[in-house]
Amino acid sequence: MPPAAGGVPAPHSGARPTVLVLRALGLGDLLAGVPALRGVRRAFPGHELVLAAPAGLGAAVRATGTVDTHFPTADNGRQVPSLSHWPGAPPEIAIDLHGNGTPSHDALAALDPGRLLSYARPEPGHPSPPRWRADEHERQRWCRFLEAYGIPADPDDMRIAPPSRPSPAPGAVVLHPGADSVARRWPADRYAAVAAAIRETGRRVVVTGGPGEEDVCATVAATAGLPRQDTFAGTLQFDQLSALIAGAALLISGDTGPAHLAFAHGTASVTLFGPVAPRLWGPPARRRHLTLWHPGPPGDPHAAEPDALLLKLDTGHVVRGALTALRRGGPTGEVTAYV
């Protein structure tokens, strides 16, 4: 059985047949993969389920409660990591949930698994192999992939339990202005205007950021007049961030890892989309999640400049969405497009 959320998986022992899953990406990717991982868990209850994921995501992997063991890989962005440090016998089954290219397939194939399931090179003789669709939502994509191999998976099975530790700011509105790529970063001065408007209603507003995002968080906090104790930039471990978001009244962010954490905890959220449409990476169809998006052609999610469509969202859009969410206890719909 998988460990309880927050538990510590035992080291890979080799005592049971092994299923090795590769999804060595970021926090949002990990959380979007939870429905597929749950499908694999149910399909192979007698196997040791091992997830190859970046070492820095160890606490997040444990918190999903979906796998027995975390097999740490290099924290090297979106590049396919080496799996040459795999210990012991080849896995009985290897599953590529990393992407549709041959490098991830080949990294698993080098371990000589008994079976290898991937988009890049479907199993020979498969009557209806899965085909990659660029227009498909990420959660649906991987559940459909597994179903092609006879492994049922529900794309809405994405909730994870909140950590047992208390929130450092219970009931606050949380703003997360950072993102891994500049393309998905809404300007700091606009986040500050949103923070100031929400504070005027009497709500506590806090700002979060990961390592390297201290400056943008400091700019938002200073411009909005937030007290020092309401800035959590580069100081929160995963379990603390998870507790903060699980206990928040609302999360406002771009399309980044904390947004997916809000989806996973069922915390009301307002998510700002730009280069990638919410129909590809957005929240489930539940009333507690609102996505703001200006329709248009897709952009480069890894570009070095903020996406043009993201910049078309002004502070009025975000403030109205946030205040509506707070008045009603959650947003009133899943997707709102501003033209």
CSV table of C-alpha atoms in Angstrom, one decimal:
chain,number,residue,atom,x,y,z
A,1,MET,CA,0.0,0.0,0.0
A,2,PRO,CA,1.2,3.6,-0.6
A,3,PRO,CA,2.3,5.6,2.4
A,4,ALA,CA,0.0,8.1,4.0
A,5,ALA,CA,0.3,11.6,2.8
A,6,GLY,CA,3.4,13.1,4.3
A,7,GLY,CA,4.8,9.7,5.2
A,8,VAL,CA,8.3,8.6,4.4
A,9,PRO,CA,8.5,5.9,1.7
A,10,ALA,CA,10.9,3.1,2.4
A,11,PRO,CA,14.0,2.8,0.3
A,12,HIS,CA,13.7,0.8,-2.9
A,13,SER,CA,14.2,-2.8,-1.7
A,14,GLY,CA,13.7,-5.0,-4.7
A,15,ALA,CA,11.7,-7.4,-2.5
A,16,ARG,CA,8.6,-6.9,-4.7
A,17,PRO,CA,8.3,-6.5,-8.5
A,18,THR,CA,8.8,-2.9,-9.4
A,19,VAL,CA,6.9,-0.3,-11.5
A,20,LEU,CA,9.1,2.6,-12.3
A,21,VAL,CA,7.4,5.8,-13.4
A,22,LEU,CA,9.4,8.7,-14.9
A,23,ARG,CA,8.0,12.3,-14.4
A,24,ALA,CA,11.1,14.3,-13.6
A,25,LEU,CA,9.6,17.8,-14.0
A,26,GLY,CA,8.4,20.6,-11.7
A,27,LEU,CA,5.9,20.8,-8.9
A,28,GLY,CA,2.9,21.7,-11.1
A,29,ASP,CA,3.8,18.8,-13.4
A,30,LEU,CA,4.0,16.4,-10.4
A,31,LEU,CA,0.6,17.5,-9.1
A,32,ALA,CA,-1.0,17.3,-12.6
A,33,GLY,CA,0.3,13.8,-12.7
A,34,VAL,CA,-1.4,12.7,-9.5
A,35,PRO,CA,-4.5,11.2,-11.2
A,36,ALA,CA,-2.3,9.1,-13.5
A,37,LEU,CA,-0.1,7.9,-10.6
A,38,ARG,CA,-3.2,6.9,-8.7
A,39,GLY,CA,-4.3,4.9,-11.7
A,40,VAL,CA,-1.0,3.1,-11.7
A,41,ARG,CA,-1.2,2.5,-8.0
A,42,ARG,CA,-4.6,0.8,-8.3
A,43,ALA,CA,-3.5,-1.3,-11.3
A,44,PHE,CA,-0.5,-2.7,-9.6
A,45,PRO,CA,-1.3,-3.1,-5.9
A,46,GLY,CA,1.3,-5.8,-5.3
A,47,HIS,CA,4.2,-3.9,-6.9
A,48,GLU,CA,6.6,-1.4,-5.4
A,49,LEU,CA,5.7,1.8,-7.2
A,50,VAL,CA,8.7,4.0,-7.6
A,51,LEU,CA,8.6,7.6,-9.0
A,52,ALA,CA,11.7,9.1,-10.7
A,53,ALA,CA,11.4,12.8,-9.9
A,54,PRO,CA,13.8,15.6,-9.0
A,55,ALA,CA,15.5,15.3,-5.6
A,56,GLY,CA,14.1,18.7,-4.6
A,57,LEU,CA,10.5,17.4,-4.9
A,58,GLY,CA,11.0,14.7,-2.3
A,59,ALA,CA,8.5,16.3,0.2
A,60,ALA,CA,6.0,16.9,-2.5
A,61,VAL,CA,6.2,13.4,-3.8
A,62,ARG,CA,5.6,12.1,-0.3
A,63,ALA,CA,2.7,14.4,0.2
A,64,THR,CA,0.8,13.0,-2.8
A,65,GLY,CA,0.5,9.6,-1.1
A,66,THR,CA,0.6,8.0,-4.5
A,67,VAL,CA,3.9,6.0,-4.6
A,68,ASP,CA,6.0,3.8,-2.3
A,69,THR,CA,9.4,5.2,-3.1
A,70,HIS,CA,10.9,8.4,-4.5
A,71,PHE,CA,13.9,7.7,-6.8
A,72,PRO,CA,15.6,11.1,-6.8
A,73,THR,CA,16.9,12.5,-10.1
A,74,ALA,CA,18.9,15.6,-10.8
A,75,ASP,CA,17.2,19.0,-10.5
A,76,ASN,CA,17.9,19.9,-14.1
A,77,GLY,CA,14.8,21.8,-15.3
A,78,ARG,CA,12.9,20.1,-18.0
A,79,GLN,CA,15.7,18.0,-19.4
A,80,VAL,CA,15.4,14.2,-19.3
A,81,PRO,CA,17.6,13.1,-16.4
A,82,SER,CA,20.0,10.2,-16.3
A,83,LEU,CA,18.6,7.1,-14.6
A,84,SER,CA,22.0,5.3,-14.6
A,85,HIS,CA,22.1,5.3,-10.8
A,86,TRP,CA,19.0,2.9,-10.7
A,87,PRO,CA,19.9,0.2,-8.1
A,88,GLY,CA,19.4,-3.5,-8.5
A,89,ALA,CA,17.4,-5.5,-11.0
A,90,PRO,CA,15.5,-4.0,-13.9
A,91,PRO,CA,12.0,-2.8,-13.2
A,92,GLU,CA,9.3,-5.2,-14.3
A,93,ILE,CA,7.3,-2.3,-15.8
A,94,ALA,CA,8.5,1.2,-16.7
A,95,ILE,CA,6.1,4.0,-17.5
A,96,ASP,CA,7.0,7.2,-19.3
A,97,LEU,CA,4.8,10.0,-17.9
A,98,HIS,CA,7.6,12.6,-18.7
A,99,GLY,CA,6.7,13.5,-22.3
A,100,ASN,CA,6.3,12.2,-25.8
A,101,GLY,CA,9.9,12.4,-27.0
A,102,THR,CA,12.4,9.5,-27.4
A,103,PRO,CA,14.9,10.8,-24.8
A,104,SER,CA,12.6,9.9,-21.9
A,105,HIS,CA,11.7,6.6,-23.5
A,106,ASP,CA,15.3,5.8,-24.1
A,107,ALA,CA,16.3,6.7,-20.5
A,108,LEU,CA,13.9,4.0,-19.2
A,109,ALA,CA,14.7,1.6,-22.0
A,110,ALA,CA,18.4,1.7,-20.8
A,111,LEU,CA,17.2,-0.1,-17.6
A,112,ASP,CA,16.0,-3.0,-19.6
A,113,PRO,CA,12.5,-3.2,-18.1
A,114,GLY,CA,10.2,-6.1,-18.8
A,115,ARG,CA,7.6,-3.8,-20.3
A,116,LEU,CA,7.9,-0.1,-21.3
A,117,LEU,CA,4.8,2.0,-21.8
A,118,SER,CA,5.4,5.3,-23.6
A,119,TYR,CA,3.9,7.7,-26.2
A,120,ALA,CA,7.1,7.9,-28.1
A,121,ARG,CA,7.4,4.1,-28.9
A,122,PRO,CA,4.2,2.2,-28.1
A,123,GLU,CA,4.5,-1.5,-27.4
A,124,PRO,CA,4.8,-3.5,-30.6
A,125,GLY,CA,1.6,-5.1,-31.7
A,126,HIS,CA,-0.6,-2.9,-29.6
A,127,PRO,CA,-4.0,-2.8,-31.4
A,128,SER,CA,-4.7,0.8,-30.5
A,129,PRO,CA,-1.6,2.6,-29.3
A,130,PRO,CA,-2.0,6.0,-27.6
A,131,ARG,CA,-1.3,9.0,-29.8
A,132,TRP,CA,-0.1,12.3,-28.4
A,133,ARG,CA,-2.5,15.2,-28.8
A,134,ALA,CA,-1.2,18.7,-28.4
A,135,ASP,CA,-4.6,20.2,-27.7
A,136,GLU,CA,-5.3,18.0,-24.7
A,137,HIS,CA,-5.4,19.0,-21.0
A,138,GLU,CA,-2.4,17.6,-19.2
A,139,ARG,CA,-4.3,15.5,-16.6
A,140,GLN,CA,-6.5,14.0,-19.3
A,141,ARG,CA,-3.5,13.3,-21.6
A,142,TRP,CA,-1.9,11.0,-19.1
A,143,CYS,CA,-5.1,9.3,-18.0
A,144,ARG,CA,-6.0,8.6,-21.6
A,145,PHE,CA,-2.5,7.2,-22.2
A,146,LEU,CA,-2.8,4.8,-19.3
A,147,GLU,CA,-6.3,3.7,-20.4
A,148,ALA,CA,-4.9,2.8,-23.8
A,149,TYR,CA,-2.8,0.2,-21.9
A,150,GLY,CA,-5.8,-1.0,-19.9
A,151,ILE,CA,-5.0,1.1,-16.8
A,152,PRO,CA,-8.1,3.1,-15.7
A,153,ALA,CA,-7.4,6.6,-14.4
A,154,ASP,CA,-9.7,9.5,-13.5
A,155,PRO,CA,-8.3,13.0,-14.4
A,156,ASP,CA,-10.4,14.5,-11.6
A,157,ASP,CA,-8.7,12.3,-8.9
A,158,MET,CA,-6.2,15.0,-8.0
A,159,ARG,CA,-6.9,16.0,-4.4
A,160,ILE,CA,-4.3,15.5,-1.8
A,161,ALA,CA,-4.6,15.7,2.0
A,162,PRO,CA,-3.4,18.9,3.7
A,163,PRO,CA,-0.3,18.6,5.9
A,164,SER,CA,-0.9,18.1,9.7
A,165,ARG,CA,1.1,21.3,10.5
A,166,PRO,CA,-0.8,24.6,11.0
A,167,SER,CA,-0.8,27.4,8.4
A,168,PRO,CA,1.6,30.3,9.2
A,169,ALA,CA,-1.2,32.6,8.1
A,170,PRO,CA,-4.6,30.9,8.4
A,171,GLY,CA,-7.4,32.5,6.4
A,172,ALA,CA,-5.1,34.9,4.5
A,173,VAL,CA,-5.3,35.8,0.9
A,174,VAL,CA,-2.0,34.5,-0.6
A,175,LEU,CA,-0.3,36.1,-3.6
A,176,HIS,CA,2.4,34.2,-5.4
A,177,PRO,CA,3.9,36.6,-8.0
A,178,GLY,CA,6.7,34.3,-9.2
A,179,ALA,CA,7.0,31.6,-11.8
A,180,ASP,CA,9.7,29.4,-13.2
A,181,SER,CA,9.7,31.3,-16.5
A,182,VAL,CA,9.4,35.0,-17.1
A,183,ALA,CA,6.7,34.4,-19.7
A,184,ARG,CA,4.2,33.4,-16.9
A,185,ARG,CA,5.1,36.3,-14.5
A,186,TRP,CA,2.5,39.0,-14.3
A,187,PRO,CA,4.2,42.4,-13.3
A,188,ALA,CA,5.0,42.9,-9.7
A,189,ASP,CA,3.4,46.4,-9.6
A,190,ARG,CA,0.1,44.9,-10.7
A,191,TYR,CA,0.2,42.2,-7.9
A,192,ALA,CA,0.9,45.0,-5.5
A,193,ALA,CA,-2.2,46.9,-6.6
A,194,VAL,CA,-4.3,43.8,-6.2
A,195,ALA,CA,-2.8,43.3,-2.7
A,196,ALA,CA,-3.5,46.9,-1.7
A,197,ALA,CA,-7.1,46.6,-2.9
A,198,ILE,CA,-7.8,43.4,-1.0
A,199,ARG,CA,-6.2,44.8,2.2
A,200,GLU,CA,-8.6,47.7,2.0
A,201,THR,CA,-11.4,45.2,2.6
A,202,GLY,CA,-9.8,44.2,5.9
A,203,ARG,CA,-8.3,41.0,4.7
A,204,ARG,CA,-4.9,39.8,5.6
A,205,VAL,CA,-2.7,39.5,2.5
A,206,VAL,CA,0.6,37.5,2.4
A,207,VAL,CA,3.1,37.1,-0.4
A,208,THR,CA,5.0,33.9,-1.1
A,209,GLY,CA,8.0,33.1,-3.4
A,210,GLY,CA,10.5,30.4,-3.9
A,211,PRO,CA,14.3,30.7,-3.8
A,212,GLY,CA,15.4,33.5,-6.2
A,213,GLU,CA,12.1,35.3,-5.9
A,214,GLU,CA,12.9,37.4,-2.9
A,215,ASP,CA,13.3,40.6,-4.9
A,216,VAL,CA,9.9,40.4,-6.6
A,217,CYS,CA,8.2,39.5,-3.4
A,218,ALA,CA,9.9,42.4,-1.6
A,219,THR,CA,8.7,44.8,-4.4
A,220,VAL,CA,5.1,43.6,-4.1
A,221,ALA,CA,5.1,43.8,-0.3
A,222,ALA,CA,6.8,47.2,-0.1
A,223,THR,CA,4.5,48.8,-2.8
A,224,ALA,CA,1.4,47.3,-1.2
A,225,GLY,CA,2.5,48.3,2.3
A,226,LEU,CA,2.5,44.8,3.7
A,227,PRO,CA,4.2,44.2,7.0
A,228,ARG,CA,7.5,42.2,7.0
A,229,GLN,CA,5.9,39.2,8.7
A,230,ASP,CA,3.5,38.8,5.8
A,231,THR,CA,6.2,38.1,3.3
A,232,PHE,CA,7.3,34.5,2.9
A,233,ALA,CA,10.0,34.6,0.1
A,234,GLY,CA,12.4,31.7,-0.1
A,235,THR,CA,11.7,30.8,3.5
A,236,LEU,CA,9.0,28.1,3.3
A,237,GLN,CA,9.7,24.4,3.0
A,238,PHE,CA,7.2,22.5,0.9
A,239,ASP,CA,5.1,21.3,3.9
A,240,GLN,CA,4.9,24.9,5.2
A,241,LEU,CA,3.8,26.2,1.7
A,242,SER,CA,1.3,23.4,1.5
A,243,ALA,CA,-0.2,24.3,4.9
A,244,LEU,CA,-0.3,28.0,4.0
A,245,ILE,CA,-2.2,27.3,0.7
A,246,ALA,CA,-4.5,24.6,2.3
A,247,GLY,CA,-5.5,27.1,5.0
A,248,ALA,CA,-5.9,30.2,2.7
A,249,ALA,CA,-9.1,32.0,1.9
A,250,LEU,CA,-7.8,32.4,-1.7
A,251,LEU,CA,-4.7,32.0,-3.8
A,252,ILE,CA,-3.9,34.5,-6.6
A,253,SER,CA,-1.0,33.4,-8.9
A,254,GLY,CA,0.1,32.7,-12.4
A,255,ASP,CA,0.1,29.3,-13.9
A,256,THR,CA,2.7,27.8,-11.6
A,257,GLY,CA,3.2,25.1,-9.0
A,258,PRO,CA,1.4,26.8,-6.1
A,259,ALA,CA,-1.7,27.2,-8.3
A,260,HIS,CA,-1.7,23.4,-8.8
A,261,LEU,CA,-1.3,23.0,-5.0
A,262,ALA,CA,-4.5,25.1,-4.6
A,263,PHE,CA,-6.3,22.8,-7.0
A,264,ALA,CA,-5.1,19.8,-5.1
A,265,HIS,CA,-6.2,21.1,-1.8
A,266,GLY,CA,-9.5,22.5,-3.0
A,267,THR,CA,-8.5,26.1,-2.0
A,268,ALA,CA,-10.3,28.8,-3.9
A,269,SER,CA,-8.0,30.3,-6.5
A,270,VAL,CA,-7.7,33.0,-9.2
A,271,THR,CA,-5.1,31.9,-11.7
A,272,LEU,CA,-3.7,34.2,-14.4
A,273,PHE,CA,-3.0,32.5,-17.7
A,274,GLY,CA,-1.0,33.8,-20.7
A,275,PRO,CA,1.2,31.8,-23.0
A,276,VAL,CA,-0.8,28.5,-22.3
A,277,ALA,CA,-4.6,28.4,-22.3
A,278,PRO,CA,-6.3,27.2,-19.1
A,279,ARG,CA,-8.0,24.4,-21.1
A,280,LEU,CA,-4.6,22.8,-21.3
A,281,TRP,CA,-3.3,23.3,-17.7
A,282,GLY,CA,-6.2,24.9,-15.8
A,283,PRO,CA,-8.1,23.7,-12.7
A,284,PRO,CA,-10.8,21.1,-12.6
A,285,ALA,CA,-14.4,22.2,-13.4
A,286,ARG,CA,-15.3,23.2,-9.9
A,287,ARG,CA,-16.7,26.5,-8.7
A,288,ARG,CA,-13.8,27.3,-6.3
A,289,HIS,CA,-11.4,28.0,-9.2
A,290,LEU,CA,-11.4,31.0,-11.5
A,291,THR,CA,-9.0,31.4,-14.4
A,292,LEU,CA,-8.4,34.7,-16.1
A,293,TRP,CA,-7.2,34.6,-19.7
A,294,HIS,CA,-7.2,36.8,-22.7
A,295,PRO,CA,-7.9,34.5,-25.7
A,296,GLY,CA,-5.3,34.5,-28.5
A,297,PRO,CA,-2.7,32.4,-30.1
A,298,PRO,CA,-0.5,30.4,-27.8
A,299,GLY,CA,2.8,31.8,-26.8
A,300,ASP,CA,6.2,30.4,-25.6
A,301,PRO,CA,5.8,29.3,-22.0
A,302,HIS,CA,9.6,29.5,-21.5
A,303,ALA,CA,10.1,32.9,-23.1
A,304,ALA,CA,12.3,35.5,-21.5
A,305,GLU,CA,9.6,38.2,-21.5
A,306,PRO,CA,6.1,38.3,-20.0
A,307,ASP,CA,3.6,36.9,-22.4
A,308,ALA,CA,1.6,39.5,-24.4
A,309,LEU,CA,-1.7,37.9,-23.6
A,310,LEU,CA,-0.9,37.8,-19.9
A,311,LEU,CA,-0.1,41.5,-19.9
A,312,LYS,CA,-3.6,42.2,-21.3
A,313,LEU,CA,-5.0,41.2,-18.0
A,314,ASP,CA,-5.2,44.4,-15.9
A,315,THR,CA,-5.5,44.9,-12.2
A,316,GLY,CA,-9.2,45.6,-12.5
A,317,HIS,CA,-9.8,42.1,-13.9
A,318,VAL,CA,-7.9,40.4,-11.0
A,319,VAL,CA,-9.3,42.6,-8.2
A,320,ARG,CA,-12.9,42.0,-9.4
A,321,GLY,CA,-12.3,38.2,-9.6
A,322,ALA,CA,-10.7,38.1,-6.2
A,323,LEU,CA,-13.3,40.2,-4.4
A,324,THR,CA,-16.1,38.2,-6.0
A,325,ALA,CA,-14.4,35.0,-4.8
A,326,LEU,CA,-14.0,36.3,-1.3
A,327,ARG,CA,-17.6,37.6,-1.0
A,328,ARG,CA,-19.1,34.3,-2.2
A,329,GLY,CA,-16.7,31.9,-0.5
A,330,GLY,CA,-15.2,30.9,-3.9
A,331,PRO,CA,-15.2,31.9,-7.5
A,332,THR,CA,-18.5,31.5,-9.5
A,333,GLY,CA,-17.1,29.6,-12.5
A,334,GLU,CA,-14.0,27.9,-13.9
A,335,VAL,CA,-13.0,30.1,-16.8
A,336,THR,CA,-13.5,33.7,-17.5
A,337,ALA,CA,-12.1,35.1,-20.7
A,338,TYR,CA,-11.5,38.8,-21.2
A,339,VAL,CA,-11.4,40.1,-24.7
